[in-house]
Structures are given as C-alpha cells and as structure tokens.
PDB file of C-alpha atoms in Angstrom:
ATOM      1  CA  UNK A  14      -0.304  -0.478  -0.064  1.00 92.00           C
ATOM      2  CA  UNK A  15       2.937   2.604   0.886  1.00 94.00           C
ATOM      3  CA  UNK A  16       4.651   1.546  -2.642  1.00 94.00           C
ATOM      4  CA  UNK A  17       1.581   2.738  -4.136  1.00 95.00           C
ATOM      5  CA  UNK A  18       0.674   6.083  -2.241  1.00 96.00           C
ATOM      6  CA  UNK A  19       4.178   6.663  -3.257  1.00 93.00           C
ATOM      7  CA  UNK A  20       3.769   6.170  -6.653  1.00 93.00           C
ATOM      8  CA  UNK A  21       0.705   7.629  -7.320  1.00 93.00           C
ATOM      9  CA  UNK A  22       2.042  11.044  -5.630  1.00 92.00           C
ATOM     10  CA  UNK A  23       4.865  11.147  -7.136  1.00 91.00           C
ATOM     11  CA  UNK A  24       3.000  11.344 -10.641  1.00 92.00           C
ATOM     12  CA  UNK A  25       0.471  14.446  -8.903  1.00 92.00           C
ATOM     13  CA  UNK A  26       2.760  16.530  -7.821  1.00 90.00           C
ATOM     14  CA  UNK A  27       6.887  17.270  -9.215  1.00 85.00           C
ATOM     15  CA  UNK A  28       8.631  18.009  -6.248  1.00 83.00           C
ATOM     16  CA  UNK A  29      11.076  16.215  -3.283  1.00 78.00           C
ATOM     17  CA  UNK A  30       9.671  17.907  -0.050  1.00 83.00           C
ATOM     18  CA  UNK A  31       6.137  17.544  -0.509  1.00 90.00           C
ATOM     19  CA  UNK A  32       3.584  18.947   2.107  1.00 95.00           C
ATOM     20  CA  UNK A  33       0.638  16.606   2.984  1.00 97.00           C
ATOM     21  CA  UNK A  34      -2.936  17.442   4.495  1.00 98.00           C
ATOM     22  CA  UNK A  35      -4.499  14.442   5.698  1.00 98.00           C
ATOM     23  CA  UNK A  36      -8.368  14.479   5.732  1.00 98.00           C
ATOM     24  CA  UNK A  37     -10.047  11.511   7.914  1.00 97.00           C
ATOM     25  CA  UNK A  38     -13.792  11.886   5.945  1.00 95.00           C
ATOM     26  CA  UNK A  39     -16.577  10.257   8.097  1.00 93.00           C
ATOM     27  CA  UNK A  40     -18.180  10.996  11.857  1.00 94.00           C
ATOM     28  CA  UNK A  41     -16.577   9.239  14.161  1.00 94.00           C
ATOM     29  CA  UNK A  42     -19.546   8.551  16.309  1.00 94.00           C
ATOM     30  CA  UNK A  43     -21.069   6.021  13.506  1.00 94.00           C
ATOM     31  CA  UNK A  44     -18.409   2.682  13.646  1.00 95.00           C
ATOM     32  CA  UNK A  45     -19.243   1.775   9.911  1.00 94.00           C
ATOM     33  CA  UNK A  46     -17.914   5.672   8.812  1.00 94.00           C
ATOM     34  CA  UNK A  47     -15.535   6.075  11.262  1.00 97.00           C
ATOM     35  CA  UNK A  48     -12.331   4.915   9.354  1.00 97.00           C
ATOM     36  CA  UNK A  49     -11.199   8.255   7.998  1.00 97.00           C
ATOM     37  CA  UNK A  50     -11.081  10.003  11.548  1.00 97.00           C
ATOM     38  CA  UNK A  51      -9.658   7.132  12.572  1.00 98.00           C
ATOM     39  CA  UNK A  52      -6.760   6.892   9.836  1.00 98.00           C
ATOM     40  CA  UNK A  53      -5.522  10.291  10.794  1.00 98.00           C
ATOM     41  CA  UNK A  54      -5.668   9.609  15.109  1.00 97.00           C
ATOM     42  CA  UNK A  55      -3.025   6.825  14.030  1.00 97.00           C
ATOM     43  CA  UNK A  56      -0.821   9.586  12.122  1.00 97.00           C
ATOM     44  CA  UNK A  57       2.172  11.099  13.247  1.00 96.00           C
ATOM     45  CA  UNK A  58       1.859  14.816  12.421  1.00 97.00           C
ATOM     46  CA  UNK A  59       5.286  16.779  11.307  1.00 96.00           C
ATOM     47  CA  UNK A  60       4.002  20.205  10.743  1.00 95.00           C
ATOM     48  CA  UNK A  61       3.397  21.739  14.123  1.00 95.00           C
ATOM     49  CA  UNK A  62       7.579  21.260  14.436  1.00 95.00           C
ATOM     50  CA  UNK A  63       8.377  23.585  11.340  1.00 91.00           C
ATOM     51  CA  UNK A  64       6.441  25.709  13.417  1.00 88.00           C
ATOM     52  CA  UNK A  65       7.868  25.560  16.325  1.00 93.00           C
ATOM     53  CA  UNK A  66      11.936  24.991  15.289  1.00 94.00           C
ATOM     54  CA  UNK A  67      11.962  27.150  11.935  1.00 91.00           C
ATOM     55  CA  UNK A  68      11.246  25.940   8.527  1.00 87.00           C
ATOM     56  CA  UNK A  69      13.675  23.599   7.404  1.00 89.00           C
ATOM     57  CA  UNK A  70      13.105  21.325  10.369  1.00 93.00           C
ATOM     58  CA  UNK A  71      11.452  18.713   8.450  1.00 92.00           C
ATOM     59  CA  UNK A  72      13.739  18.166   5.281  1.00 89.00           C
ATOM     60  CA  UNK A  73      17.171  18.408   7.488  1.00 91.00           C
ATOM     61  CA  UNK A  74      15.783  15.263   9.296  1.00 90.00           C
ATOM     62  CA  UNK A  75      14.122  13.868   6.028  1.00 89.00           C
ATOM     63  CA  UNK A  76      10.876  14.162   7.816  1.00 92.00           C
ATOM     64  CA  UNK A  77       7.475  15.177   6.009  1.00 92.00           C
ATOM     65  CA  UNK A  78       5.205  17.848   6.935  1.00 95.00           C
ATOM     66  CA  UNK A  79       2.531  16.084   7.289  1.00 97.00           C
ATOM     67  CA  UNK A  80      -1.212  17.772   8.933  1.00 97.00           C
ATOM     68  CA  UNK A  81      -4.323  16.334   9.114  1.00 97.00           C
ATOM     69  CA  UNK A  82      -8.021  17.086   9.910  1.00 98.00           C
ATOM     70  CA  UNK A  83     -11.063  15.598  10.625  1.00 97.00           C
ATOM     71  CA  UNK A  84     -13.911  17.878   9.076  1.00 95.00           C
ATOM     72  CA  UNK A  85     -17.051  15.818  10.480  1.00 93.00           C
ATOM     73  CA  UNK A  86     -20.142  15.568   8.699  1.00 91.00           C
ATOM     74  CA  UNK A  87     -22.449  18.482   7.708  1.00 90.00           C
ATOM     75  CA  UNK A  88     -25.230  17.580  10.249  1.00 88.00           C
ATOM     76  CA  UNK A  89     -22.416  17.810  13.180  1.00 91.00           C
ATOM     77  CA  UNK A  90     -20.627  21.483  11.266  1.00 93.00           C
ATOM     78  CA  UNK A  91     -23.654  22.899   9.152  1.00 93.00           C
ATOM     79  CA  UNK A  92     -21.263  23.412   6.868  1.00 93.00           C
ATOM     80  CA  UNK A  93     -19.803  21.922   3.808  1.00 91.00           C
ATOM     81  CA  UNK A  94     -16.377  19.466   4.226  1.00 93.00           C
ATOM     82  CA  UNK A  95     -15.212  21.164   1.076  1.00 93.00           C
ATOM     83  CA  UNK A  96     -15.783  24.863   2.527  1.00 94.00           C
ATOM     84  CA  UNK A  97     -13.975  23.578   5.595  1.00 96.00           C
ATOM     85  CA  UNK A  98     -11.093  22.318   3.396  1.00 96.00           C
ATOM     86  CA  UNK A  99     -10.903  25.548   1.416  1.00 96.00           C
ATOM     87  CA  UNK A 100     -10.437  27.595   4.611  1.00 96.00           C
ATOM     88  CA  UNK A 101      -7.637  24.936   5.693  1.00 97.00           C
ATOM     89  CA  UNK A 102      -5.758  24.907   2.554  1.00 97.00           C
ATOM     90  CA  UNK A 103      -5.745  28.900   2.011  1.00 96.00           C
ATOM     91  CA  UNK A 104      -4.165  28.737   5.370  1.00 95.00           C
ATOM     92  CA  UNK A 105      -1.826  26.132   5.530  1.00 95.00           C
ATOM     93  CA  UNK A 106      -0.916  25.730   1.988  1.00 95.00           C
ATOM     94  CA  UNK A 107       0.009  22.527   1.102  1.00 96.00           C
ATOM     95  CA  UNK A 108       0.828  20.500  -2.080  1.00 95.00           C
ATOM     96  CA  UNK A 109      -1.421  17.742  -1.528  1.00 96.00           C
ATOM     97  CA  UNK A 110      -4.291  16.480   0.461  1.00 97.00           C
ATOM     98  CA  UNK A 111      -4.911  12.684   0.974  1.00 97.00           C
ATOM     99  CA  UNK A 112      -8.368  12.175   1.761  1.00 97.00           C
ATOM    100  CA  UNK A 113      -9.258   8.830   3.533  1.00 97.00           C
ATOM    101  CA  UNK A 114     -13.140   7.762   3.565  1.00 95.00           C
ATOM    102  CA  UNK A 115     -15.641   4.457   3.915  1.00 94.00           C
ATOM    103  CA  UNK A 116     -17.431   3.596   0.757  1.00 93.00           C
ATOM    104  CA  UNK A 117     -20.539   1.622  -0.326  1.00 89.00           C
ATOM    105  CA  UNK A 118     -19.468  -1.904  -2.071  1.00 88.00           C
ATOM    106  CA  UNK A 119     -21.216  -2.869  -5.073  1.00 83.00           C
ATOM    107  CA  UNK A 120     -20.668  -6.427  -4.147  1.00 84.00           C
ATOM    108  CA  UNK A 121     -20.417  -8.108  -0.811  1.00 84.00           C
ATOM    109  CA  UNK A 122     -16.890  -9.776  -1.713  1.00 84.00           C
ATOM    110  CA  UNK A 123     -15.400  -6.508  -1.101  1.00 88.00           C
ATOM    111  CA  UNK A 124     -17.309  -5.241   1.745  1.00 89.00           C
ATOM    112  CA  UNK A 125     -13.706  -4.550   3.905  1.00 89.00           C
ATOM    113  CA  UNK A 126     -11.842  -6.514   1.766  1.00 91.00           C
ATOM    114  CA  UNK A 127     -10.445  -3.802  -0.646  1.00 93.00           C
ATOM    115  CA  UNK A 128      -8.668  -0.792  -0.587  1.00 95.00           C
ATOM    116  CA  UNK A 129      -9.337   1.536  -3.216  1.00 94.00           C
ATOM    117  CA  UNK A 130      -6.735   4.566  -4.401  1.00 96.00           C
ATOM    118  CA  UNK A 131      -7.587   7.073  -7.027  1.00 94.00           C
ATOM    119  CA  UNK A 132      -5.584  10.014  -7.977  1.00 93.00           C
ATOM    120  CA  UNK A 133      -8.624  12.090  -9.189  1.00 91.00           C
ATOM    121  CA  UNK A 134     -10.323  13.058  -5.416  1.00 91.00           C
ATOM    122  CA  UNK A 135     -13.755  11.951  -3.778  1.00 92.00           C
ATOM    123  CA  UNK A 136     -17.511  12.891  -3.749  1.00 83.00           C
ATOM    124  CA  UNK A 137     -17.836  12.436   0.083  1.00 77.00           C
ATOM    125  CA  UNK A 138     -21.640  10.638   0.791  1.00 62.00           C
ATOM    126  CA  UNK A 139     -22.227   9.406  -3.196  1.00 59.00           C
ATOM    127  CA  UNK A 140     -22.055   5.713  -2.381  1.00 53.00           C
ATOM    128  CA  UNK A 141     -25.055   6.209   0.216  1.00 55.00           C
ATOM    129  CA  UNK A 142     -27.073   9.039  -1.894  1.00 56.00           C
ATOM    130  CA  UNK A 143     -26.351  11.691   0.483  1.00 61.00           C
ATOM    131  CA  UNK A 144     -24.711  13.834  -2.137  1.00 61.00           C
ATOM    132  CA  UNK A 145     -21.964  16.829  -1.465  1.00 67.00           C
ATOM    133  CA  UNK A 146     -20.032  18.581  -2.822  1.00 84.00           C
ATOM    134  CA  UNK A 147     -17.276  17.006  -4.327  1.00 89.00           C
ATOM    135  CA  UNK A 148     -13.034  17.120  -3.299  1.00 94.00           C
ATOM    136  CA  UNK A 149     -11.366  17.197  -6.392  1.00 94.00           C
ATOM    137  CA  UNK A 150      -8.220  19.253  -7.639  1.00 94.00           C
ATOM    138  CA  UNK A 151     -10.768  21.590  -9.595  1.00 94.00           C
ATOM    139  CA  UNK A 152     -12.653  22.542  -6.214  1.00 93.00           C
ATOM    140  CA  UNK A 153      -9.815  22.627  -3.880  1.00 95.00           C
ATOM    141  CA  UNK A 154      -6.751  23.843  -6.034  1.00 95.00           C
ATOM    142  CA  UNK A 155      -4.271  20.941  -4.636  1.00 96.00           C
ATOM    143  CA  UNK A 156      -4.199  17.262  -6.292  1.00 96.00           C
ATOM    144  CA  UNK A 157      -6.092  14.863  -3.931  1.00 97.00           C
ATOM    145  CA  UNK A 158      -5.430  11.236  -3.159  1.00 97.00           C
ATOM    146  CA  UNK A 159      -8.190   9.274  -1.985  1.00 96.00           C
ATOM    147  CA  UNK A 160      -7.820   6.125  -0.297  1.00 97.00           C
ATOM    148  CA  UNK A 161     -11.221   4.555   0.321  1.00 95.00           C
ATOM    149  CA  UNK A 162     -12.603   1.150   1.534  1.00 95.00           C
ATOM    150  CA  UNK A 163     -15.998  -0.666   1.526  1.00 94.00           C
ATOM    151  CA  UNK A 164     -17.388  -0.666   4.198  1.00 94.00           C
ATOM    152  CA  UNK A 165     -21.300  -1.035   4.148  1.00 93.00           C
ATOM    153  CA  UNK A 166     -23.083  -2.600   1.285  1.00 90.00           C
ATOM    154  CA  UNK A 167     -26.522  -1.707   0.172  1.00 84.00           C
ATOM    155  CA  UNK A 168     -29.831  -4.158  -0.259  1.00 78.00           C
ATOM    156  CA  UNK A 169     -29.451  -4.069  -3.891  1.00 78.00           C
ATOM    157  CA  UNK A 170     -25.809  -5.502  -4.018  1.00 81.00           C
ATOM    158  CA  UNK A 171     -26.874  -7.966  -1.838  1.00 78.00           C
ATOM    159  CA  UNK A 172     -29.882  -9.229  -4.001  1.00 78.00           C
ATOM    160  CA  UNK A 173     -27.477  -8.511  -6.962  1.00 76.00           C
ATOM    161  CA  UNK A 174     -25.280 -10.913  -5.706  1.00 76.00           C
ATOM    162  CA  UNK A 175     -27.603 -13.507  -4.789  1.00 72.00           C
ATOM    163  CA  UNK A 176     -29.172 -13.175  -8.363  1.00 74.00           C
ATOM    164  CA  UNK A 177     -25.906 -13.612  -9.594  1.00 73.00           C
ATOM    165  CA  UNK A 178     -24.619 -16.978  -7.902  1.00 71.00           C
ATOM    166  CA  UNK A 179     -28.667 -17.815  -8.981  1.00 66.00           C
ATOM    167  CA  UNK A 180     -28.142 -17.703 -12.613  1.00 70.00           C
ATOM    168  CA  UNK A 181     -24.666 -19.280 -11.973  1.00 72.00           C
ATOM    169  CA  UNK A 182     -26.762 -22.372  -9.878  1.00 66.00           C
ATOM    170  CA  UNK A 183     -29.403 -22.542 -12.768  1.00 66.00           C
ATOM    171  CA  UNK A 184     -27.384 -22.572 -15.557  1.00 71.00           C
ATOM    172  CA  UNK A 185     -25.207 -25.424 -14.258  1.00 72.00           C
ATOM    173  CA  UNK A 186     -27.841 -28.109 -14.750  1.00 69.00           C
ATOM    174  CA  UNK A 187     -29.236 -28.991 -17.997  1.00 62.00           C
ATOM    175  CA  UNK A 188     -33.160 -28.934 -16.811  1.00 63.00           C
ATOM    176  CA  UNK A 189     -32.830 -25.197 -15.355  1.00 60.00           C
ATOM    177  CA  UNK A 190     -30.332 -24.036 -17.960  1.00 63.00           C
ATOM    178  CA  UNK A 191     -33.334 -21.384 -19.776  1.00 64.00           C
ATOM    179  CA  UNK A 192     -34.598 -19.913 -16.507  1.00 59.00           C
ATOM    180  CA  UNK A 193     -31.631 -17.560 -15.997  1.00 60.00           C
ATOM    181  CA  UNK A 194     -31.239 -16.164 -19.314  1.00 66.00           C
ATOM    182  CA  UNK A 195     -32.871 -12.986 -19.478  1.00 63.00           C
ATOM    183  CA  UNK A 196     -31.399 -11.794 -16.321  1.00 63.00           C
ATOM    184  CA  UNK A 197     -27.866 -13.174 -18.137  1.00 67.00           C
ATOM    185  CA  UNK A 198     -28.482 -11.395 -21.205  1.00 74.00           C
ATOM    186  CA  UNK A 199     -28.648  -7.855 -19.723  1.00 74.00           C
ATOM    187  CA  UNK A 200     -25.661  -6.094 -18.212  1.00 80.00           C
ATOM    188  CA  UNK A 201     -24.363  -5.990 -14.851  1.00 76.00           C
ATOM    189  CA  UNK A 202     -25.008  -2.704 -14.769  1.00 81.00           C
ATOM    190  CA  UNK A 203     -28.722  -3.212 -16.515  1.00 79.00           C
ATOM    191  CA  UNK A 204     -29.034  -5.820 -13.325  1.00 73.00           C
ATOM    192  CA  UNK A 205     -28.227  -3.705 -10.726  1.00 75.00           C
ATOM    193  CA  UNK A 206     -29.857  -1.009 -11.636  1.00 79.00           C
ATOM    194  CA  UNK A 207     -33.310  -3.274 -12.438  1.00 70.00           C
ATOM    195  CA  UNK A 208     -32.927  -4.557  -8.842  1.00 72.00           C
ATOM    196  CA  UNK A 209     -32.617  -1.006  -6.979  1.00 74.00           C
ATOM    197  CA  UNK A 210     -35.801   0.103  -8.995  1.00 75.00           C
ATOM    198  CA  UNK A 211     -37.612  -3.286  -7.963  1.00 66.00           C
ATOM    199  CA  UNK A 212     -36.396  -2.797  -3.833  1.00 68.00           C
ATOM    200  CA  UNK A 213     -36.170   1.047  -3.402  1.00 72.00           C
ATOM    201  CA  UNK A 214     -39.576   1.613  -3.741  1.00 72.00           C
ATOM    202  CA  UNK A 215     -40.407  -1.259  -1.333  1.00 68.00           C
ATOM    203  CA  UNK A 216     -37.558  -0.646   0.780  1.00 66.00           C
ATOM    204  CA  UNK A 217     -35.858   2.463   0.388  1.00 69.00           C
ATOM    205  CA  UNK A 218     -32.206   2.620   0.692  1.00 72.00           C
ATOM    206  CA  UNK A 219     -30.732   0.398   3.045  1.00 75.00           C
ATOM    207  CA  UNK A 220     -27.416  -0.826   4.228  1.00 83.00           C
ATOM    208  CA  UNK A 221     -25.716  -3.408   5.886  1.00 86.00           C
ATOM    209  CA  UNK A 222     -22.625  -3.684   7.670  1.00 90.00           C
ATOM    210  CA  UNK A 223     -20.741  -6.391   8.814  1.00 89.00           C
ATOM    211  CA  UNK A 224     -21.496  -7.718  12.934  1.00 90.00           C
ATOM    212  CA  UNK A 225     -17.576  -7.207  13.839  1.00 93.00           C
ATOM    213  CA  UNK A 226     -17.279  -3.681  12.220  1.00 94.00           C
ATOM    214  CA  UNK A 227     -15.375  -2.575  15.301  1.00 95.00           C
ATOM    215  CA  UNK A 228     -12.766  -5.363  14.909  1.00 95.00           C
ATOM    216  CA  UNK A 229     -12.568  -4.394  11.367  1.00 95.00           C
ATOM    217  CA  UNK A 230     -12.297  -0.700  11.356  1.00 96.00           C
ATOM    218  CA  UNK A 231      -9.705  -0.845  13.952  1.00 96.00           C
ATOM    219  CA  UNK A 232      -7.285  -3.631  11.919  1.00 96.00           C
ATOM    220  CA  UNK A 233      -8.033  -1.326   8.682  1.00 97.00           C
ATOM    221  CA  UNK A 234      -7.365   2.251   9.979  1.00 97.00           C
ATOM    222  CA  UNK A 235      -3.952   0.908  11.085  1.00 97.00           C
ATOM    223  CA  UNK A 236      -2.880  -0.476   8.071  1.00 97.00           C
ATOM    224  CA  UNK A 237      -4.080   2.629   5.588  1.00 97.00           C
ATOM    225  CA  UNK A 238      -2.283   4.895   8.267  1.00 97.00           C
ATOM    226  CA  UNK A 239       0.569   2.372   8.412  1.00 97.00           C
ATOM    227  CA  UNK A 240       0.544   2.661   4.452  1.00 97.00           C
ATOM    228  CA  UNK A 241       0.610   6.768   4.378  1.00 97.00           C
ATOM    229  CA  UNK A 242       3.732   6.314   7.046  1.00 96.00           C
ATOM    230  CA  UNK A 243       5.737   4.038   4.648  1.00 95.00           C
ATOM    231  CA  UNK A 244       5.131   6.460   1.861  1.00 94.00           C
ATOM    232  CA  UNK A 245       5.910   9.110   3.738  1.00 93.00           C
ATOM    233  CA  UNK A 246       8.363   8.171   5.837  1.00 88.00           C
ATOM    234  CA  UNK A 247      11.370   6.825   3.550  1.00 72.00           C
TER     235      UNK A 247
END
C-alpha cells in the first residue's frame, strides 16, 4: 500500500519536499463511517515542528511535512466538508491532500477486503445517496489522493450478488439452464439498476455492515495509516 501511495503521489506532485494534508472524512460516532477519523488519529503529524523549530526542520531530518484534520459531517458542523477544507488549504498551503473515507460496496465480496486508491479526488457520501460537494483538484486547488475502503453494502448489491449466484446455479443444470437466460442477457449495470428500481420503492435505501465492524475498522485504520507512513517516512 505504501509503495502504491508513494507512486501515485509522485505522479501528482513533481517535487521532493511535499507538504501533505491528511483528511479523515466521515462521522467518528458512527462505526462504519469512522475509518477516516481513525486513520488521522493514528498518523504522526509533523507540521507543527516546522512552526516550533523553524522552516526546514523536517527537511533536514528527512521527515514529511504532515498535517491532518477531521472535518466531521454536515449534520455536526453545518458546513460542507469542501468549505472547511478550502479555508484550511488557504492557510496551510499543502502540496497534496490525502483524503480517507469509508465507501459503500457494490459487491459483498469487497466489503472490508479491498483498499481503493485514486488520484482524481472523491465525492463524499455519494455511495449512500448523500451527495456533497466534490473534493478534487478543480474544487480545492490542490491534487487530491483518495483512499477508500468499503464498509457497508446496500441491499440492492446483496440481491444482485444473490441473483448472480442463482443464475450460475441454474445454468449449471441442464433442466434449469434456460431459466436464467433473461437475466444473464442483461449487462451487470442493467441488472443492478433493475434491482434498485424494484427494491427502493418498497424498502428504501438500506445499507448493511458486518457484525464485527468495530474490529474491522480498527484493523483497516491501522493498515491504511501505516501505508501512509510507509509512503511518507522513507
């Protein structure tokens, strides 16, 4: 993970002494959404050393200039995350933002098992239909490296995985092979859209998280924070 983060960051920022702002997105009071805040909690910040001992302190000791913030969610602050970050960025002037967030999985198999990296930013809340202002280079003025881990899965995704398994089972037997043809002829996106269309009017947008989510968030936050440390503390 550290090597991949370092590689992405090198492509995004063409300089050696990089100043990084780590952003822990999410609500620390809701366990499945607490990944970002917990990752920032584990990080070893260094920007204050520059303020205390003078500019160049970190560079001389081969330390990254790392600062962090947990902006909370709109229900707690009354402000968009993007609004808060624009003010922080204007004052601290980081070279790159590293945003960590919990995601909604499109497959049960990815729940808590994959770490997604992107250099195109992130759209907080979009996975659960809670759209907020995007955090991208265009909106914030600095490159945004996003790290996400799926911690919840929607009922539509569960049904989709179930239907997919059912189709495979039907097609394995000669007597039932034709029964799955209609669903199989549809693309994955069409199948998912159909399931959402059928489920949401009846049940709304429901999301499920594993029963051991506390333990998973603890392990995942340590893994992601150590990956960031590995990328920055060379």
